[in-house]
Each structure stands twice: as C-alpha cells, then as structure tokens.
XYZ file of C-alpha atoms in Angstrom:
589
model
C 140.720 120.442 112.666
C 143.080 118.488 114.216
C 142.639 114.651 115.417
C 142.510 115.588 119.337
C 140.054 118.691 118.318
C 138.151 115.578 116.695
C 138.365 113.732 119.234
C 137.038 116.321 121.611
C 134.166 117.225 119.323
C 132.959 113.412 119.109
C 133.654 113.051 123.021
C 131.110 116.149 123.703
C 128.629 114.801 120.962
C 128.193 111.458 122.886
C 128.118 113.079 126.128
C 125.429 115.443 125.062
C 123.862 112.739 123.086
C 123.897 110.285 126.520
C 122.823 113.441 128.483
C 119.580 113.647 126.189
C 119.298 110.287 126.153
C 118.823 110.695 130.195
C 116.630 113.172 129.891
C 113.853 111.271 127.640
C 114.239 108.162 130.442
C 114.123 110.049 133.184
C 110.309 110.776 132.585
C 110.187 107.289 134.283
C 112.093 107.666 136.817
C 110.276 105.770 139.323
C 110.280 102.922 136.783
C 113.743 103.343 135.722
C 114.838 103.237 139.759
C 112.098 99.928 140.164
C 114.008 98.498 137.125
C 117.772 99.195 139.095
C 116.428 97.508 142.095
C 115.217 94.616 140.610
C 118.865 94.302 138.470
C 120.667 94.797 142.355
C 118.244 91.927 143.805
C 118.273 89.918 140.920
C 122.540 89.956 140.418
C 122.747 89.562 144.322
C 119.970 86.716 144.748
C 122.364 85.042 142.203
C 125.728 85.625 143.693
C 124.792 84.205 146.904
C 124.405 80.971 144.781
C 127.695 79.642 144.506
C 128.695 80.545 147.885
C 125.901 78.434 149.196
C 126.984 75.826 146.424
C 130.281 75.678 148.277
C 128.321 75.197 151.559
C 126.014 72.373 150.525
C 130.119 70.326 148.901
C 131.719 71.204 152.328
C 128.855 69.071 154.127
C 130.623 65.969 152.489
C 133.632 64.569 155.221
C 136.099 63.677 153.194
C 138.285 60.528 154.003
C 135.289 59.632 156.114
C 132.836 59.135 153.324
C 130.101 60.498 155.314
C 127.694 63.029 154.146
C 125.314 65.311 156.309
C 122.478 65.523 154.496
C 120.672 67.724 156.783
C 122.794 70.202 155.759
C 122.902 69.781 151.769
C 119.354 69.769 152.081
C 119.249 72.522 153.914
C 121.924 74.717 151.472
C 119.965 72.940 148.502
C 116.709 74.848 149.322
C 117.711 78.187 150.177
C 120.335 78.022 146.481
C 116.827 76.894 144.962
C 114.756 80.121 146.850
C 117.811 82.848 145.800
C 117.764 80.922 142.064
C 113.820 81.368 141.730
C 113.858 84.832 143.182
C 116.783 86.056 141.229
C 115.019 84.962 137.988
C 111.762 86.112 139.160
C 113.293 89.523 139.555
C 115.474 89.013 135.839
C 111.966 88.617 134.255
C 109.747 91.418 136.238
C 113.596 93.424 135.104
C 112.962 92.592 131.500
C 109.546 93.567 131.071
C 109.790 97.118 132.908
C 113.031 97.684 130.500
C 110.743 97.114 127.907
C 107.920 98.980 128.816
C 110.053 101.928 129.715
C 112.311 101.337 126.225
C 108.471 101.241 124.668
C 107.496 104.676 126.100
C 110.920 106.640 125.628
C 110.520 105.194 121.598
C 107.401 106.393 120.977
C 107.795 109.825 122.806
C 110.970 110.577 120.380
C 109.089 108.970 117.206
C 106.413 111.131 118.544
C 108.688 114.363 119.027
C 110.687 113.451 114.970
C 107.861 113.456 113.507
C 106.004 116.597 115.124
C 109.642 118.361 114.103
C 109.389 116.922 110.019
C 105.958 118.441 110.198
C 107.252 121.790 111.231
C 110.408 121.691 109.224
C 110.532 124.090 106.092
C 110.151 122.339 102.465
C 113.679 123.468 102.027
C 115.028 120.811 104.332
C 113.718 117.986 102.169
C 114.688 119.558 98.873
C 117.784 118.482 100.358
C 117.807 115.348 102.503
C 117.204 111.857 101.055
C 113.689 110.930 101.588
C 115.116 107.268 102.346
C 117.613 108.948 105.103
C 114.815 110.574 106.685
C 112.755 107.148 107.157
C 115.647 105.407 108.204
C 116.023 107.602 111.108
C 112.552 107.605 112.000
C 112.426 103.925 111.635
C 115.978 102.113 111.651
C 117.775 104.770 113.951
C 115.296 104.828 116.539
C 114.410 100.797 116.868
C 118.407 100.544 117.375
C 118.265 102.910 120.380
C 115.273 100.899 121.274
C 117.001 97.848 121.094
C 119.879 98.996 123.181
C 117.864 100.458 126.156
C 116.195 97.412 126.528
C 118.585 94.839 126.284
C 122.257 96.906 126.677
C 121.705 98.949 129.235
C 120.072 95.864 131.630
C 123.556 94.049 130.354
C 125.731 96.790 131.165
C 124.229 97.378 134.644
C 124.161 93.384 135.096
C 128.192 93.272 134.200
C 128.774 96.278 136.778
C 126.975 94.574 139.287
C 128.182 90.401 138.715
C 131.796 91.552 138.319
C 132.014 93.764 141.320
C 129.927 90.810 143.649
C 131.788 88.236 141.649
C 135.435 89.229 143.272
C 134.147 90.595 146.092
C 133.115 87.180 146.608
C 136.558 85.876 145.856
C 138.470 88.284 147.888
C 136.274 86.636 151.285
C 137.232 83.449 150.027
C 140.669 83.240 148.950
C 142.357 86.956 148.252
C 145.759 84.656 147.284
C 143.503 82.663 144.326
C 142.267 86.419 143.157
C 146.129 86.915 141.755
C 145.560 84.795 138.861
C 142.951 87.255 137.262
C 145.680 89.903 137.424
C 147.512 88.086 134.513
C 144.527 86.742 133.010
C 141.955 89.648 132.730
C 144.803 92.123 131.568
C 145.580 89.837 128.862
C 142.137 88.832 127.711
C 141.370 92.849 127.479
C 144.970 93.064 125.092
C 144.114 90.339 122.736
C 140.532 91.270 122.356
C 141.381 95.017 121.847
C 144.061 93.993 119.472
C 141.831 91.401 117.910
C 139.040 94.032 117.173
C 141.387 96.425 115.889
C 142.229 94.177 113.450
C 138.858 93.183 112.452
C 137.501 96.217 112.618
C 138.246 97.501 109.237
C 137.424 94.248 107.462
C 133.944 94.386 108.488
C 133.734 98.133 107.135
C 135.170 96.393 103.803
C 132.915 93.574 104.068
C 130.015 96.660 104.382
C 131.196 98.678 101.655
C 131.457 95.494 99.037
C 127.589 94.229 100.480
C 126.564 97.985 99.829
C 128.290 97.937 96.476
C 126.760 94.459 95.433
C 123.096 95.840 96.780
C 123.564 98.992 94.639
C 124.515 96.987 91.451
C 121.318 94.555 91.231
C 118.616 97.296 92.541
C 120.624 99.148 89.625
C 120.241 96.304 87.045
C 116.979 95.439 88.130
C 115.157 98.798 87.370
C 116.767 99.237 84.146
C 115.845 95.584 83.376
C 113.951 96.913 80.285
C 116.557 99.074 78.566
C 119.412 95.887 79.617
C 117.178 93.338 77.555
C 116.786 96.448 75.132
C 120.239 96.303 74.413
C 120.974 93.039 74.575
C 123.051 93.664 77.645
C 122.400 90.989 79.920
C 125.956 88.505 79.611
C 128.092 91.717 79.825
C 125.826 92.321 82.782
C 126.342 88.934 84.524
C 130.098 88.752 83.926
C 129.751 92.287 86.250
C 127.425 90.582 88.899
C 130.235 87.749 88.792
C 133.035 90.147 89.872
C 130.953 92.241 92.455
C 129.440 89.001 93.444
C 133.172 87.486 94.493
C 134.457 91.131 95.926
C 131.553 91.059 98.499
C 132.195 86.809 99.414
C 135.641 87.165 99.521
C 135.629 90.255 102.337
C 132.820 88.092 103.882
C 134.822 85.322 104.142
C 137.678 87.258 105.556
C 135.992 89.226 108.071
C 134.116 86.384 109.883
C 137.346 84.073 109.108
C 139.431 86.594 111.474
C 136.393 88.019 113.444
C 135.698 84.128 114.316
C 139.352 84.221 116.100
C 138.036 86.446 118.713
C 136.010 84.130 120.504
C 137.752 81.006 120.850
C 140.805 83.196 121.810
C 139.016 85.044 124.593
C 137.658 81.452 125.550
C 141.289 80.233 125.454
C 142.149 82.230 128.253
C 139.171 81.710 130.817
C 139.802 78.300 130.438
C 143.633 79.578 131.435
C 142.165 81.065 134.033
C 140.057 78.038 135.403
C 143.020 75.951 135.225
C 145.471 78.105 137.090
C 142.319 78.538 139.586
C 142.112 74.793 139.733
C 145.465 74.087 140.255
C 146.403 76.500 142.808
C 143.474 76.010 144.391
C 144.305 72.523 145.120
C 147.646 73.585 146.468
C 146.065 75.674 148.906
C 143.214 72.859 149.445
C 146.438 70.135 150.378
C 147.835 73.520 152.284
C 145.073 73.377 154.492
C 143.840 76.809 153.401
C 141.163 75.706 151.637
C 138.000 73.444 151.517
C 136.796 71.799 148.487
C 133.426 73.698 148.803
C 135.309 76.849 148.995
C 137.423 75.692 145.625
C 133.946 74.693 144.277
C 132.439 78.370 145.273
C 135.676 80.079 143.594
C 135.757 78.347 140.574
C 131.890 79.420 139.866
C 132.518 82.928 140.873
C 135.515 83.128 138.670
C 133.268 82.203 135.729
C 130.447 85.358 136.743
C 133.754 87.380 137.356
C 135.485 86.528 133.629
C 132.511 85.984 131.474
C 131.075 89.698 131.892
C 134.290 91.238 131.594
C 134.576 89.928 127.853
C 130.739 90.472 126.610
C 131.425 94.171 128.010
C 133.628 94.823 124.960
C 130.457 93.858 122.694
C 127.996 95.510 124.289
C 129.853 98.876 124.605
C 130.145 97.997 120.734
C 126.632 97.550 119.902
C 126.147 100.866 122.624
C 128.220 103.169 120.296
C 125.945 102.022 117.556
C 123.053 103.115 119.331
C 124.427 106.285 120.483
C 125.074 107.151 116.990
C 121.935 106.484 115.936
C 120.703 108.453 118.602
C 122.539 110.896 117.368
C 121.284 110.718 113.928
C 117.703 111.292 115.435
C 119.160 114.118 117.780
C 120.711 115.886 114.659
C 117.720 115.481 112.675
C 115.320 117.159 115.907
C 117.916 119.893 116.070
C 116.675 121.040 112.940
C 115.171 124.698 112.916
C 111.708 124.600 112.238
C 109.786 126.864 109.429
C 110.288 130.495 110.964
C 106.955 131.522 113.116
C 104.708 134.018 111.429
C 105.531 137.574 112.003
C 103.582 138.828 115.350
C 101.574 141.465 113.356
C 100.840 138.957 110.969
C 97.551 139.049 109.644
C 94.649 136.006 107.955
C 94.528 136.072 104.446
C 90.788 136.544 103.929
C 87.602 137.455 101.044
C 90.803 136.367 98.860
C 90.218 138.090 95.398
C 93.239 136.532 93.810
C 95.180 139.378 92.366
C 98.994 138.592 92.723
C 101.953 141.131 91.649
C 106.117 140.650 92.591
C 108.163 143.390 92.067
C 111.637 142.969 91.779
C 112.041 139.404 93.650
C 115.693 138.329 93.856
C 116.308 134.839 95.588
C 118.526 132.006 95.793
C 118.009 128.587 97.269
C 122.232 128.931 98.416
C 123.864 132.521 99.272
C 125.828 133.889 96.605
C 123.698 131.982 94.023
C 121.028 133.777 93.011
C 118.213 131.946 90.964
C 115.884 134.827 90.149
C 117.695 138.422 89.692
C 114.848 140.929 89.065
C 111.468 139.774 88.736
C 108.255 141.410 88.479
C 104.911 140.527 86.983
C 101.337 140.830 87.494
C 98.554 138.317 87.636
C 94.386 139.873 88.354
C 91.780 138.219 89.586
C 90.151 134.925 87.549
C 93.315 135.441 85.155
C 95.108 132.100 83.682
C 98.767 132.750 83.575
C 101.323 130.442 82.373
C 104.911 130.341 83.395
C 106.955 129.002 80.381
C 110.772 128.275 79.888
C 113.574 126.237 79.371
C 114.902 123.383 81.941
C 116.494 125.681 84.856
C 114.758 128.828 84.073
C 113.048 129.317 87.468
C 109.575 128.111 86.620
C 108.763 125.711 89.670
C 111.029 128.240 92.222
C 108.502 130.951 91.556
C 105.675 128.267 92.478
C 108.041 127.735 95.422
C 108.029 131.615 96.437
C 104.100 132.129 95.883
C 103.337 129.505 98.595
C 106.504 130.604 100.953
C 108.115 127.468 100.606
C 110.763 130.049 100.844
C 111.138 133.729 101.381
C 112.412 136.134 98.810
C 115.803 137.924 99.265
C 114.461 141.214 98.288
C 111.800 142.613 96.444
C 108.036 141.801 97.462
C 105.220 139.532 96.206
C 101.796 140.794 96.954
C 98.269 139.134 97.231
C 95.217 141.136 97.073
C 97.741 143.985 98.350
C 99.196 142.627 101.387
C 102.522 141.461 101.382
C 102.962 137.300 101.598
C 105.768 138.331 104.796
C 102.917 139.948 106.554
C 100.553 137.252 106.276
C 99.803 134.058 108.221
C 101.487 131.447 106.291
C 98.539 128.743 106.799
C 96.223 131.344 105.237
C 97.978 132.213 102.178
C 98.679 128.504 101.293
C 94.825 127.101 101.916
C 94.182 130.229 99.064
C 95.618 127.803 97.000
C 94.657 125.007 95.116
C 97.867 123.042 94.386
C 98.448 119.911 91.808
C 101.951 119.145 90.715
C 103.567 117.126 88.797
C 104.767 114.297 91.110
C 101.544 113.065 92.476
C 100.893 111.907 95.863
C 98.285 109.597 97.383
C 97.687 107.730 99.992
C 96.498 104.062 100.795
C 92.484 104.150 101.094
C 89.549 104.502 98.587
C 89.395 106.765 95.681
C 86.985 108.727 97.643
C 88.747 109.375 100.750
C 91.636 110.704 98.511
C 89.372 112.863 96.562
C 88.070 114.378 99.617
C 91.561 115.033 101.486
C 91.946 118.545 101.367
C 87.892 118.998 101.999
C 86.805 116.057 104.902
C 82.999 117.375 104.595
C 82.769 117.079 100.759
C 79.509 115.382 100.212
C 79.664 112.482 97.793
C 77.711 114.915 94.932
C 80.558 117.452 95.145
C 83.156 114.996 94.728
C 81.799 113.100 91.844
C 81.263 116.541 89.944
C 84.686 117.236 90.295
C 86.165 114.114 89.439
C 83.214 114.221 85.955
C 85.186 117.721 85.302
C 88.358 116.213 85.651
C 86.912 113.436 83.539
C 87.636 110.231 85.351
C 84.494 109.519 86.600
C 84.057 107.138 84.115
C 87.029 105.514 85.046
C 86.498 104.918 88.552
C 82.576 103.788 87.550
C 84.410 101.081 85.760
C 86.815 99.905 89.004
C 85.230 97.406 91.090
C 84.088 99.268 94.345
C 83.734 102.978 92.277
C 84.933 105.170 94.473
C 84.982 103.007 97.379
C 88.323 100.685 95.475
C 90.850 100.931 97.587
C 94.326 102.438 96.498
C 97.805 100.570 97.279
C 101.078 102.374 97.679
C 100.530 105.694 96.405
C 98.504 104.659 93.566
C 100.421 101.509 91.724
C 97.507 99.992 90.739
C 96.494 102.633 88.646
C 98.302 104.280 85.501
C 100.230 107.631 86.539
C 97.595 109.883 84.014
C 95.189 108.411 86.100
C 96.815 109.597 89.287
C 97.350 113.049 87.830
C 93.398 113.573 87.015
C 93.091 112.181 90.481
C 95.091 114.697 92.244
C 93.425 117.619 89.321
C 90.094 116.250 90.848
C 91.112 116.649 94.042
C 92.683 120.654 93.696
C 88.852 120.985 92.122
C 87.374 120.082 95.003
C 89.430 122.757 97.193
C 87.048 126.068 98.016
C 90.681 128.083 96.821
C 91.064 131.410 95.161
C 94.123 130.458 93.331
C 95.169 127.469 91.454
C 98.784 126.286 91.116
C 99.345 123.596 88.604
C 102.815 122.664 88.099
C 103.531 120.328 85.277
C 100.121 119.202 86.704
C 99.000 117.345 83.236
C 102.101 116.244 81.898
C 101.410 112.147 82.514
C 98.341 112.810 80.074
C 97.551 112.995 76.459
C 96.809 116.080 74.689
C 93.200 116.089 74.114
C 92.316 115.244 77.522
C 94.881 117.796 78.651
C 92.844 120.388 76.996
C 89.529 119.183 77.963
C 90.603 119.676 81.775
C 91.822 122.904 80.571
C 88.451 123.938 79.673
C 86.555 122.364 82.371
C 88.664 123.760 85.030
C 87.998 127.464 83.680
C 84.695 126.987 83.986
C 85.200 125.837 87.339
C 87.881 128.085 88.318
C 85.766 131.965 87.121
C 86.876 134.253 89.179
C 90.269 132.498 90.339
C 93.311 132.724 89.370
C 95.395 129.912 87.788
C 99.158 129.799 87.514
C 100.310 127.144 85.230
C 103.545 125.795 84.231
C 103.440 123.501 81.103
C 105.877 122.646 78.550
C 103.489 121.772 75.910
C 103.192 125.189 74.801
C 99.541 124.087 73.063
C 98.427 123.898 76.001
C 98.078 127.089 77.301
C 97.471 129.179 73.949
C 93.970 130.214 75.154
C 96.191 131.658 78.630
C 95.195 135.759 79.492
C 99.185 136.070 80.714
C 102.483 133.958 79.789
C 105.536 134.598 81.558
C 108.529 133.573 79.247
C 111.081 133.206 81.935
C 114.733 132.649 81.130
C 117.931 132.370 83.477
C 115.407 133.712 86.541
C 114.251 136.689 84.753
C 111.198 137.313 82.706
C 112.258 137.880 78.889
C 109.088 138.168 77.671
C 105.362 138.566 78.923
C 102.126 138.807 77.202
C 99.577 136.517 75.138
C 100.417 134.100 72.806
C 99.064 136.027 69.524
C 101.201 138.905 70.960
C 104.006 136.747 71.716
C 104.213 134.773 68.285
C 104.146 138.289 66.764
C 107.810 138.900 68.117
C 110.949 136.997 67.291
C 111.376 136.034 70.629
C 112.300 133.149 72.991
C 108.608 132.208 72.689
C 108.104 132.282 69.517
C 111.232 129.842 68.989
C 110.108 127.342 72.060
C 106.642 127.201 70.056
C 108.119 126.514 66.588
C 110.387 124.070 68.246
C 107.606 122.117 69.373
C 105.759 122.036 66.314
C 108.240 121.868 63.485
C-alpha cells in the first residue's frame, strides 16, 4: 500500500475511532452539554478579567497623581465576583468530566470484558495474555485520562484563544499584528523542534524496553546464571545496555528540554513587541495604560494555549490509539452462536466416536488428516505420542474449542455441531496441565465448578485425590486462604487441587490433560485408582507421557503426525513392534 493509501487508512481509523468514542459519551449527554456550559461560563467569567483589570489602572490620572478609588473599588469587586465564579464553574467542570470519564470507563471495561468472555479459546491461543490486560487496564485508564483532563483542555484552548483576541481586536486591532509574526513562528519551531525529538524518544523507548527485557531476563534465570558461574560476563552486559538506555535518555530530554525555553523565548518576543508598541500608541494618544495593561494579559491567555495545544493533541493521539487498541480488541468475533436446531446434551452416557476428523488451527495446515476412534461408556482411554502429535488438539476438538474441518465427532450419537455448546462442555470434567486458581480459601476453590457442594462432598473428594491430609496440616484447613494462583503452595499440590476439584464435578466424561505431570509416580497412580472408582460409569480421556501410568487403560490411542498409528491395550500394544512399544522401552531402558 502506498504512503497516501496509509495515510487514508489511519485518517478513517481515528475518525471511526473518535466517532465511537462519541458514541460511548453521548449516553451523557445532558452531562456532557452541563459540562460545555460550565467550560463557556467558566473561560468567559475569566476573560472579562483583564478587561476589567484595565478598567480598575485607567481610574489612576496620570500627571495628576490622583486616583478614584470609587472606581478601583468598584472594578476590584466585580474582577473578584467573575474570578470566584469562573473557578467555581472550573471545579463543578472538573468533577462532572470526571464523573462522566468514570461512567464511559467502566461501561467499555464493562463491554471488553463481556466480549473476552464470549471470544473463542482460539483467540487467546494467540494473543499475549499480558497484551490483553494491558488493554483492559493500561489502554483504557489512558483514554480515561484524556477525557477527563484533554478534552476540558482542548475545549478550554478553543474557547481562551478565540475570547483572548477577540478581546484584543476591541482593544487595539493595530497591537493584534504582532501575533501574526509571532504565533506563525512559535507553531514552525515547535513543529520542527518535535520532529526532531520525536524519534529520540522512540530510541530512548526502545533502549528502556531493551534494558527492562535484559534484567527480567537475568533475573528469572538467576539460578542457572549462578549455575554457571555467569554472573561478571552478565554484569559487563548490564554495563553496556545500562549506558545504551542513559545515553538516549540523556539525549532525548537534552534536545526535548529545547522545546520549552524556545517556545518561551518567543512569548516573551511577543510581550516585548506588545510592550513597546503599545507604548507608542499609548504616547500616540491611541491608547490608555489600562488598555496596554488589559492587552498585555490577554496576549498571555491568547499565546499560552496556542503552545500547550501541540501537547495535548500529543497526549490525544495517544489516547486515541489506545482507544483503538480496545476498539480492535471489541471488534473481535465472538465464539459462533449455537446452531438454531441445536439441541441440550442430556442422560449423558459417555460414549464418544470421530470418524475421519481433519482440522487445522491455520488453513492449508492441517494438524489431524484422518482420524477416527472410539471411546464407550465408563472406558479409560489414553491419548499417547510424541511432542506435536496432536494429543492436546483432540482435547481441543472434544470440548469445541474448535470445530473440525470435516469428518464428525459424536457423543452418545448426536453430533458435537448439533449440540448446545454449554451442554456438551459441563459433560465434562476437565483438569489440565497448567493449573488455575484463584485468590480465596482452599474450599471455595474446591467447590468452583459445584457452588452447592456441601463441605462432606468436598472433603471426600479432596481424601480421593489425597490431599486432605495436606490441607488438615495448613493453618485454617480448608478455610487458608490462597495468594496469586496458588504460590504459596507447591505446583503437585495445585495439580491434586484442581484433580479434586474435576472430582467434585457431577460430569459424564473426564478430560485430564497432562493433569498429573507436577506429581510423583506413586501418588500419580494412587489418583489413578481412586478416580476409577469414582469415575464407574464415565468416561476418562487421558493424555500422559509417563506411559506407566496408564498401563491398566481399556483404550490407548498412539497418535503420530495427527493420525492414529496404533490403537488398542497395552498387552496388545507391547505385543507389536510398534511406535508404542518403542515410546515404552524408551522410558524404561
């Protein structure tokens, strides 16, 4: 694409992305349109200050050395009445920015997270979990930020400037001249300024990132550095990334620094030239001193503005691309709706069969080619292979994480397409092998995926997935609270957790996926046996790379390059000279 199509394309994003921006404040639009007149009355209020100002100077004769204090009394009071309105009104302005920047931020938290909780598991397969946060988090406290404080900016810049020469056109149009050299040439120099400062604060960005990315590095491999006695090669490293990210520091606030005394430079230039010809035109006759006075104050409102406008249309693209971050993210297509004839999934017996399942995660790269097996009712089967094979996307396809290509898989004789997906997946018990839990007490996460469970039901489960003794041993039992997914626990204790909590579960089917592989042998066996016991009349699916494991199994899928090379039990299995047969002796020789 070429740089004006570009251009074009990032032109319509913002409009669009302003346009919905609109859309979420406009829900309060009697507060937004309270909010613009209070930023009218407020700007106003103080514009009429420096007028009066001029009044209250003018009541001083001069050669005479009288003053008429009636009348800088008088001009006094109402400048302090405008003053305490217009700040009055800046304040009530400020807190109705807020509480409308307050609402609009929680509606679109509120409407990004209702969309992650309807998007398919396919979407976070492949999005950074950390990306995701920071949008729901980072992205949408900068928009907050700029609808609160920006936009009242922007609108009091409009406003100031507009009043601000209006002002000085009744006064003096002749003094007004001097800002057609002097705004024209601030607006160059800052432009050109910015342009050249630009790119050393994406350098100074990139070497921060860099030196950020090196220590988290260093500092989580801190075991196998001291391991290998790495730690002065290390530091001579640090040293180097360390003086990279200073030096572009340095240089970008060294030049970025220019900016502002520059810009200063020339509204001082400005309030010179003011001053001087103003006192021409004062020894003309033209003007009064209070009128000088008035001009000069009005030429600050008028000059100031016009240079903080360049920063906050900055800091506004920053928020619009944030907001468009968030946008992109609620754009997303949510998991396809059930199929209008679908059917519940209900009585579940438990017997699952595919027949010829082809899928791929990408088009034109097909994972599983031609795939068929069988699993009855209350049968164990294990899925077994090598890294790759297709062991945890078959998991993926029995839940409808993701539809097959072609083909069908079947439970109890209805196809998974034709059923409700909330049906099919609560006739599963599911424990993998990244456990997940949540801050609050051992019992609470026991009892997630059954609120009712009576304290009885969930202490039998967690005896069968033999922890109990374990959590006797904590200080509250089962009322110890858990931190941060579990850190203050070992991760074979979190996995028995999460097998204690699949237990619990009234499911047909059990899915255990690498479910025991934080946990010794022996106890991996034990939980074997106690969850067939548990589990008569379900049926388990099981992928484990301990082949041991799983010996006792009524069905193991060999699965190889996303096709089943072998199937069958593991006497049968060792029998052949197969890839099973060779995993097994691989483990044990």
């Amino acid at each position: 694409m070429s740089g004006n199509g570009q251009n074009r394309k990032k032109t319509v994003n913002r409009k669009k992305t302003m346009l919905r921006l609109a859309i979420y404040m406009m829900e309060y639009r009697w507060w937004l349109l309270l909010a613009l007149l209070c930023t009218i009355g407020s700007n106003l209020f103080a514009l009429v200050g420096p007028m009066l100002s001029g009044y209250a100077i003018d009541a001083i004769e001069p050669g005479k050395g009288s003053v008429i204090f009636e009348k800088v009394f008088y001009y006094a009071a109402w400048l302090a009445v405008f003053y305490v309105i217009s700040s009055i009104l800046s304040y009530g302005l400020q807190i109705l920015m807020i509480h409308i920047s307050r609402k609009v931020m929680y509606r679109m938290r509120k409407d990004v997270f209702d969309r992650l909780m309807s998007l398919p598991v396919g979407y976070f397969d492949v999005h950074q979990t950390g990306d995701i946060i920071s949008r729901i988090s980072y992205d949408i406290d900068t928009v907050n930020e700029s609808l609160s404080n920006d936009v009242i900016q922007l609108l009091t810049t409009v406003i100031t400037v507009v009043g601000a020469l209006a002002m000085m056109i009744v006064i003096s149009p002749k003094l007004v001249l001097v800002f057609a050299f002097t705004v024209p040439l601030s607006m160059i120099l800052t432009k050109y300024m910015t342009g050249k400062t630009r790119p050393l604060f994406r350098r100074r960005s990139a070497k921060l990132g860099e030196l950020n990315g090196f220590v988290e590095e260093m500092v989580s491999g801190q075991k196998t550095l001291n391991a290998y006695d790495r730690a002065d090669y290390t530091i001579d490293r640090f040293d180097v990334k360390n003086k990279e990210a200073v030096e572009a520091y340095y240089q970008a606030e060294y030049y970025g620094s220019i900016v502002g005394p520059t810009v200063n430079f020339i509204n001082n230039l400005s309030l010179s030239l003011v001053s001087v010809f103003g006192a021409l035109l004062y020894l003309a006759g033209s003007m009064t001193v209070g009128s000088i006075s008035s001009f000069v104050l009005y030429s600050r409102k008028f000059s100031g503005p016009i240079n903080e406008a360049a920063n906050i249309l900055s800091e506004l693209q920053s928020s619009l691309a944030a907001a468009e971050r968030v946008f992109r993210l609620m754009d997303e297509l949510p998991e396809p709706e059930d199929l209008p004839e679908a059917c519940e999934l209900t009585d579940v017996r438990g017997e699952v069969h595919g027949e010829h399942i082809r899928f791929g995660y990408e088009p034109g790269k097909t994972i599983i080619h031609d795939f068929s097996f069988r699993a009855d009712p209350g049968r164990l089967v294990a899925i077994v292979g090598p890294t790759g094979a297709g062991k945890t996307t078959l998991i993926n396809l029995l839940m409808r994480f993701y539809d097959v290509e072609s083909g069908s898989i079947c439970v109890d004789g209805h196809e998974i397409q034709k059923l409700t997906r909330a049906s099919l997946r609560k006739a599963y018990a599911m424990v993998l092998q990244d456990t997940w839990l949540f801050t609050g007490t051992i019992y609470e996460n026991l009892a997630y995926g059954c609120p009712g469970a009576s304290r009885e039901k969930v202490i039998a489960a967690a005896k069968a997935a033999r922890i109990h003794n374990f959590i006797m041993h904590l200080p509250e039992g089962y009322d110890t609270i858990l931190t941060e997914e579990g850190t203050n626990i070992s991760k074979g204790q979190k996995q028995l957790l999460t097998i204690a909590r699949a237990m619990l579960l009234d499911a047909h089917m059990l899915i255990l996926d690498e479910a025991t592989s934080n946990v010794d042998t022996r106890t991996e066996i034990q939980i074997q046996k106690a969850m067939r016991e548990l589990m008569k009349n379900k049926t388990c699916f099981v992928i484990a790379h301990r082949l041991s494991t799983i010996q006792n199994a009524d069905l193991i899928l060999v699965i190889d390059h996303g096709d089943i090379v072998e199937q069958g039990t593991h006497e049968s299995l060792m029998s052949r000279d197969g890839m099973y047969r060779r995993l097994y002796q691989a483990q044990f020789e």
